[in-house]
PDB file of C-alpha atoms and ligand atoms in Angstrom:
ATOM      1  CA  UNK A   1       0.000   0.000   0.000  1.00 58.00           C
ATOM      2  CA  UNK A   2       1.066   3.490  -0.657  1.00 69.00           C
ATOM      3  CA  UNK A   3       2.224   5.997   1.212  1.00 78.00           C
ATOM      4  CA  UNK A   4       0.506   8.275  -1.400  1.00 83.00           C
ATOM      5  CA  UNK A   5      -2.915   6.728  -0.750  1.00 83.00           C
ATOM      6  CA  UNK A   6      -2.715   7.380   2.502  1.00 86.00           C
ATOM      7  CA  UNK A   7      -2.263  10.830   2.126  1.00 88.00           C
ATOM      8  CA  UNK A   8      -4.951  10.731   0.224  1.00 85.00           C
ATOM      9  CA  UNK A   9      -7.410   9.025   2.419  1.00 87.00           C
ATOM     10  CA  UNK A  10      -6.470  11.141   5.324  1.00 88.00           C
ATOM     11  CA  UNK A  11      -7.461  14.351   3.354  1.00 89.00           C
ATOM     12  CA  UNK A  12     -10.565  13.260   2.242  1.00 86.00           C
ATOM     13  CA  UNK A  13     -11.286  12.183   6.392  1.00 87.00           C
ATOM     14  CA  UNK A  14     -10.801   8.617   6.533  1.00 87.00           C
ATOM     15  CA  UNK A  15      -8.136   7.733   8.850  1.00 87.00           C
ATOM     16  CA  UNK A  16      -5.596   4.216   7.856  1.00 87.00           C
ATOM     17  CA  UNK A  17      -6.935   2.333  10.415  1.00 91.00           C
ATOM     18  CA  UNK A  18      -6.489  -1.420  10.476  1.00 93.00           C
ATOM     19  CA  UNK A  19      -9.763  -1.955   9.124  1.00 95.00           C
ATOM     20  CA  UNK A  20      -9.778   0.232   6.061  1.00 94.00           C
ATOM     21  CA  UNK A  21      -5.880  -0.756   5.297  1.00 93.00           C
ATOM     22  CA  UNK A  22      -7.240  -4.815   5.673  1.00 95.00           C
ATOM     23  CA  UNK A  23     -10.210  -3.883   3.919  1.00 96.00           C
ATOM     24  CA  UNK A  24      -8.440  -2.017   0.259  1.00 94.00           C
ATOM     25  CA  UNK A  25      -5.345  -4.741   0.258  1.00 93.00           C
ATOM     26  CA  UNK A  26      -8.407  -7.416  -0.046  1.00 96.00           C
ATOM     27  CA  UNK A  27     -10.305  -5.218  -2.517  1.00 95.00           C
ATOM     28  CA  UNK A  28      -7.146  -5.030  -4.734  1.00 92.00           C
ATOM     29  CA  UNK A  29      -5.612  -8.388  -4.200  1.00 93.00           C
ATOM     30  CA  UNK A  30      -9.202 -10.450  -5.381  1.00 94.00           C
ATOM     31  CA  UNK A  31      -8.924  -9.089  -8.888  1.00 93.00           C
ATOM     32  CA  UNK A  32     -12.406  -8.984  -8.473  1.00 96.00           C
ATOM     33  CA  UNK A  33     -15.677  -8.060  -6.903  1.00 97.00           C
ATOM     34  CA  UNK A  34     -16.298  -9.222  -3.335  1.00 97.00           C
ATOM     35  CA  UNK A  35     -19.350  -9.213  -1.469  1.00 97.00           C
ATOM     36  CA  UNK A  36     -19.647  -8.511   2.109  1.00 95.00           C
ATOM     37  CA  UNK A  37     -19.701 -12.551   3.224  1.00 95.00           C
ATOM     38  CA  UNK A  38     -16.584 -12.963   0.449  1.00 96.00           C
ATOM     39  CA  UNK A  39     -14.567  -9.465   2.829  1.00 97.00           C
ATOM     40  CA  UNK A  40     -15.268 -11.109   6.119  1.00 96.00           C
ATOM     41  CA  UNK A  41     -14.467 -14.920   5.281  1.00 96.00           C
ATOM     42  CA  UNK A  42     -11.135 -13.602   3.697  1.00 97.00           C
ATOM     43  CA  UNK A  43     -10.430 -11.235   7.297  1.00 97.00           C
ATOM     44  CA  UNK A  44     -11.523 -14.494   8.896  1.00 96.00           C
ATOM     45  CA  UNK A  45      -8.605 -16.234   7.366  1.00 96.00           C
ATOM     46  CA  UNK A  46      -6.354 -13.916   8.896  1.00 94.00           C
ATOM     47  CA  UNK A  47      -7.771 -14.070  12.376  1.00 96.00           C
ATOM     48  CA  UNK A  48      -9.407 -10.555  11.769  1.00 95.00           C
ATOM     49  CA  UNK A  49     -12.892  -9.977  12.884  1.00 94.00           C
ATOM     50  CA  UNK A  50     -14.106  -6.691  12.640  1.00 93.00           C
ATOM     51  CA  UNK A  51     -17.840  -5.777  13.769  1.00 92.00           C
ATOM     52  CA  UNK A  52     -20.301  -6.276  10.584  1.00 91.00           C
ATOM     53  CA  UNK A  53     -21.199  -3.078  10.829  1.00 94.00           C
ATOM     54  CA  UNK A  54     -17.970  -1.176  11.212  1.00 94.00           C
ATOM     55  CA  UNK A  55     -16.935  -2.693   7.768  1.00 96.00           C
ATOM     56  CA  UNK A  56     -20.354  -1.612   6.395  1.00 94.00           C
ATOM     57  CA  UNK A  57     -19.835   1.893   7.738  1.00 94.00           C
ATOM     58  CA  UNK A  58     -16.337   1.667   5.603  1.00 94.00           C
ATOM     59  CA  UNK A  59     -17.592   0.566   2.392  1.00 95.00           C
ATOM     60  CA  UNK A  60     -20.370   3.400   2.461  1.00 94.00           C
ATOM     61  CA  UNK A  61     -17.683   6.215   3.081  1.00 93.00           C
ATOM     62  CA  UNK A  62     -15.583   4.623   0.544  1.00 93.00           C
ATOM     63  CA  UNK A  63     -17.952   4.589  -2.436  1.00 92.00           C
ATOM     64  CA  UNK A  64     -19.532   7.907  -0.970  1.00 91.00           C
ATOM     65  CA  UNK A  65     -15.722   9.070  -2.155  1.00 89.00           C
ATOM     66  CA  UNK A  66     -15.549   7.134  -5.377  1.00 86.00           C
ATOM     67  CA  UNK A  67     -13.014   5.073  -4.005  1.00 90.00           C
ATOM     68  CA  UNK A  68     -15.378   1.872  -4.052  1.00 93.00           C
ATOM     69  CA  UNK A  69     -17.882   0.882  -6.040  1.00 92.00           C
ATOM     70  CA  UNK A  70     -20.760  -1.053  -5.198  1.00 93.00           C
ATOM     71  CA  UNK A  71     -22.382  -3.172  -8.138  1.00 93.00           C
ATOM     72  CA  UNK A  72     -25.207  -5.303  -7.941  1.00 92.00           C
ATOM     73  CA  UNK A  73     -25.081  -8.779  -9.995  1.00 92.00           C
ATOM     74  CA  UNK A  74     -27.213 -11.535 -11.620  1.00 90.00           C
ATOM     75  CA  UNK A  75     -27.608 -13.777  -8.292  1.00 92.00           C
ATOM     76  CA  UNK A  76     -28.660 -10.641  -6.218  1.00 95.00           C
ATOM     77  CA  UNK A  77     -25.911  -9.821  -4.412  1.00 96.00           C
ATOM     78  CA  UNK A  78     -23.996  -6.468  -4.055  1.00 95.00           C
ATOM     79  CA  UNK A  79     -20.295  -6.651  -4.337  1.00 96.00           C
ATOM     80  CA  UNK A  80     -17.470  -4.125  -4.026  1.00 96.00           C
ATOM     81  CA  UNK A  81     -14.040  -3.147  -5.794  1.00 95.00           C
ATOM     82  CA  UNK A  82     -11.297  -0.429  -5.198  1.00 92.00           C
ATOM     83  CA  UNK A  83     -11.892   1.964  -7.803  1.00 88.00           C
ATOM     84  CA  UNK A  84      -9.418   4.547  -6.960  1.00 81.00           C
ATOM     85  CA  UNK A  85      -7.029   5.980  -9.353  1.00 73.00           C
ATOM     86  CA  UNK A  86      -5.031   3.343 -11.841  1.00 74.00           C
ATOM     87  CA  UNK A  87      -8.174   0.616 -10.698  1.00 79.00           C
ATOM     88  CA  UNK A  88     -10.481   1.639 -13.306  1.00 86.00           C
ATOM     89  CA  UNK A  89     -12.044  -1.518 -14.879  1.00 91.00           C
ATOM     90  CA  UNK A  90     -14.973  -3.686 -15.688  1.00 93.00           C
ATOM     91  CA  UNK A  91     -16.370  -6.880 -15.448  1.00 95.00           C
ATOM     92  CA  UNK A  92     -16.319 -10.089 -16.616  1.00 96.00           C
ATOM     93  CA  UNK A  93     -19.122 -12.440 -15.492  1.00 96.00           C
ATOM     94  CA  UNK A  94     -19.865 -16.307 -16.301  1.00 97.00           C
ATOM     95  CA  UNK A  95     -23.641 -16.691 -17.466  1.00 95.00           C
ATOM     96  CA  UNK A  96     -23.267 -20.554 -16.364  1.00 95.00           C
ATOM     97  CA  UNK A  97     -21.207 -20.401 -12.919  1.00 95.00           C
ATOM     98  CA  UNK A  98     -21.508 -16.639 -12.016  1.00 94.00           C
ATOM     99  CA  UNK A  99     -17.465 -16.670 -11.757  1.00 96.00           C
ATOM    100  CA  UNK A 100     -16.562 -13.073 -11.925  1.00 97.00           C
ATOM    101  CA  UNK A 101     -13.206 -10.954 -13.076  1.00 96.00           C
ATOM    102  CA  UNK A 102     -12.262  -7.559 -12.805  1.00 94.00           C
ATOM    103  CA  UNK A 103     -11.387  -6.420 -16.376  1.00 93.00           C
ATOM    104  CA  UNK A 104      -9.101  -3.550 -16.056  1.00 87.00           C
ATOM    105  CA  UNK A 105      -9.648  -0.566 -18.788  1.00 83.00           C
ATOM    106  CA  UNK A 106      -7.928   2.516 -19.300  1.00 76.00           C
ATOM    107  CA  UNK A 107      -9.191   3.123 -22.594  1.00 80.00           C
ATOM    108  CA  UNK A 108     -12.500   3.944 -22.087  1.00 84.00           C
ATOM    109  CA  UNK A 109     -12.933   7.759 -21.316  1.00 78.00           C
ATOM    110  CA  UNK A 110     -13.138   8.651 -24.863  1.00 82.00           C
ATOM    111  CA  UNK A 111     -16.463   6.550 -25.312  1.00 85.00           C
ATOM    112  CA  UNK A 112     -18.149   7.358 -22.591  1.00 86.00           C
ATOM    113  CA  UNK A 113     -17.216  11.943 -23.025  1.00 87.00           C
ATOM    114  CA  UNK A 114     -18.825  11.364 -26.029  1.00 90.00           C
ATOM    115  CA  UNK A 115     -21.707   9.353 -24.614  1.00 91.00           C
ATOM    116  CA  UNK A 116     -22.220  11.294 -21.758  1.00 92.00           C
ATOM    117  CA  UNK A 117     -22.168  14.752 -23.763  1.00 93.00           C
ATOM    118  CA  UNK A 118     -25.287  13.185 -25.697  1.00 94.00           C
ATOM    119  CA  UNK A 119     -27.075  12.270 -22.638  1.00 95.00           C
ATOM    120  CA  UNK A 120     -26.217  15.511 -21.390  1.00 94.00           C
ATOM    121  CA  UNK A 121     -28.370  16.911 -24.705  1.00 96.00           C
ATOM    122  CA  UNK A 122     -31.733  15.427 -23.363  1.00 96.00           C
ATOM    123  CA  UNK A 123     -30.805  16.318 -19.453  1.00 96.00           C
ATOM    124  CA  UNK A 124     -29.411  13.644 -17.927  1.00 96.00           C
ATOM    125  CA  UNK A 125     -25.818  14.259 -16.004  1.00 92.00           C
ATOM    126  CA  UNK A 126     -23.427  11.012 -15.592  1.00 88.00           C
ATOM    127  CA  UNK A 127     -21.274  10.819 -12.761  1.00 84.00           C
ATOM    128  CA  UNK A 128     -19.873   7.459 -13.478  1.00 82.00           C
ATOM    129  CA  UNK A 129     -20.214   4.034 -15.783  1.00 85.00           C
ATOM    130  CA  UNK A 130     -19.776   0.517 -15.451  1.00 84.00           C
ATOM    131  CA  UNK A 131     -19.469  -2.382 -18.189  1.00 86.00           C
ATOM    132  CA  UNK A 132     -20.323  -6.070 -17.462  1.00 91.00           C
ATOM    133  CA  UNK A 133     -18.652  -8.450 -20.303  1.00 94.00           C
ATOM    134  CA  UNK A 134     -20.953 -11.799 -20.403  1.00 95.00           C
ATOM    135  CA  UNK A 135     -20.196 -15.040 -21.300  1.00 96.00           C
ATOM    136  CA  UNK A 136     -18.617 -18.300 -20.739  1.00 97.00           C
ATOM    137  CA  UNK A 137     -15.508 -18.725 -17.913  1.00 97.00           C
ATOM    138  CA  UNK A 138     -12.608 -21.101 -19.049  1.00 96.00           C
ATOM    139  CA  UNK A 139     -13.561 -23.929 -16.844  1.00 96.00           C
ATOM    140  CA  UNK A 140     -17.199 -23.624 -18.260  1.00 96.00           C
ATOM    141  CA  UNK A 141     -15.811 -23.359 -21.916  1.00 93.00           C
ATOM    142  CA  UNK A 142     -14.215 -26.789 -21.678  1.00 88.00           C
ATOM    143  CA  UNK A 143     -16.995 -28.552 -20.290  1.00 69.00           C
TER     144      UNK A 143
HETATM  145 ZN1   ZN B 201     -15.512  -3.737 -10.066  1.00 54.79          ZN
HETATM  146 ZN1   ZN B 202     -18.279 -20.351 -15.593  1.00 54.79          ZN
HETATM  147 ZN1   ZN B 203     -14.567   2.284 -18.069  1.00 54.79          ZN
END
């Protein structure tokens, strides 16, 4: 973890604590979207057990600063990835075993500016986007 994002964290009011430094090394490390059950069995493993809540609280004021996102997928559950700076990506998701990948994009702006601008046209403002790629995993491809 950066010293950098620290700094940056601490400006924006969210103190390193061992909780939020836990929390954004799991985020990163999983390569891809976690749900709350998925954050706490991996803390678990560690012999960390934060309250429920207090990680909760976390992942609100983290995607309140557009540092997490929260996305909602085809079983019903909510899941959550670091967005923050050089994170930027999409996702990947297996119609057949719901296995899911964090597709990282850097490409992308130029799309959605020109997008957005003709949304903008007919009122609408958008603040952010998010791509889910469909298909077929490897293991679900051989079978
Ligand atoms: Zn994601
Ligand atoms: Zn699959
Ligand atoms: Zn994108």
């Amino acid at each position: 973890m950066t010293k950098d994002l620290e700094k940056q964290l601490e400006k924006k009011g969210v103190y390193f604590t061992h909780l939020v430094k836990e929390l954004i090394t799991t985020l990163v490390k999983a390569k891809r979207p976690l749900s709350i059950e998925e954050i706490l069995a991996k803390f678990n493993r560690k012999k960390f057990n934060p309250h429920h809540s207090s990680l909760y609280r976390q992942l609100f004021r983290l995607s309140a600063l557009d540092m997490v996102e929260e996305s909602l997928f085809s079983d019903g559950i909510k899941r959550y990835c670091f967005i923050y700076e050089r994170n930027h990506h999409h996702h990947f998701e297996c119609n057949k075993c719901g296995y899911l990948e964090n597709v990282p994009m850097k490409k992308c702006e130029d799309i959605t500016i020109k997008v957005s601008k003709k949304l903008k046209k007919v009122g609408h403002t958008i603040t952010s986007h998010s791509f889910t790629l469909k298909g077929l995993c490897s293991k679900c491809t051989c079978i």
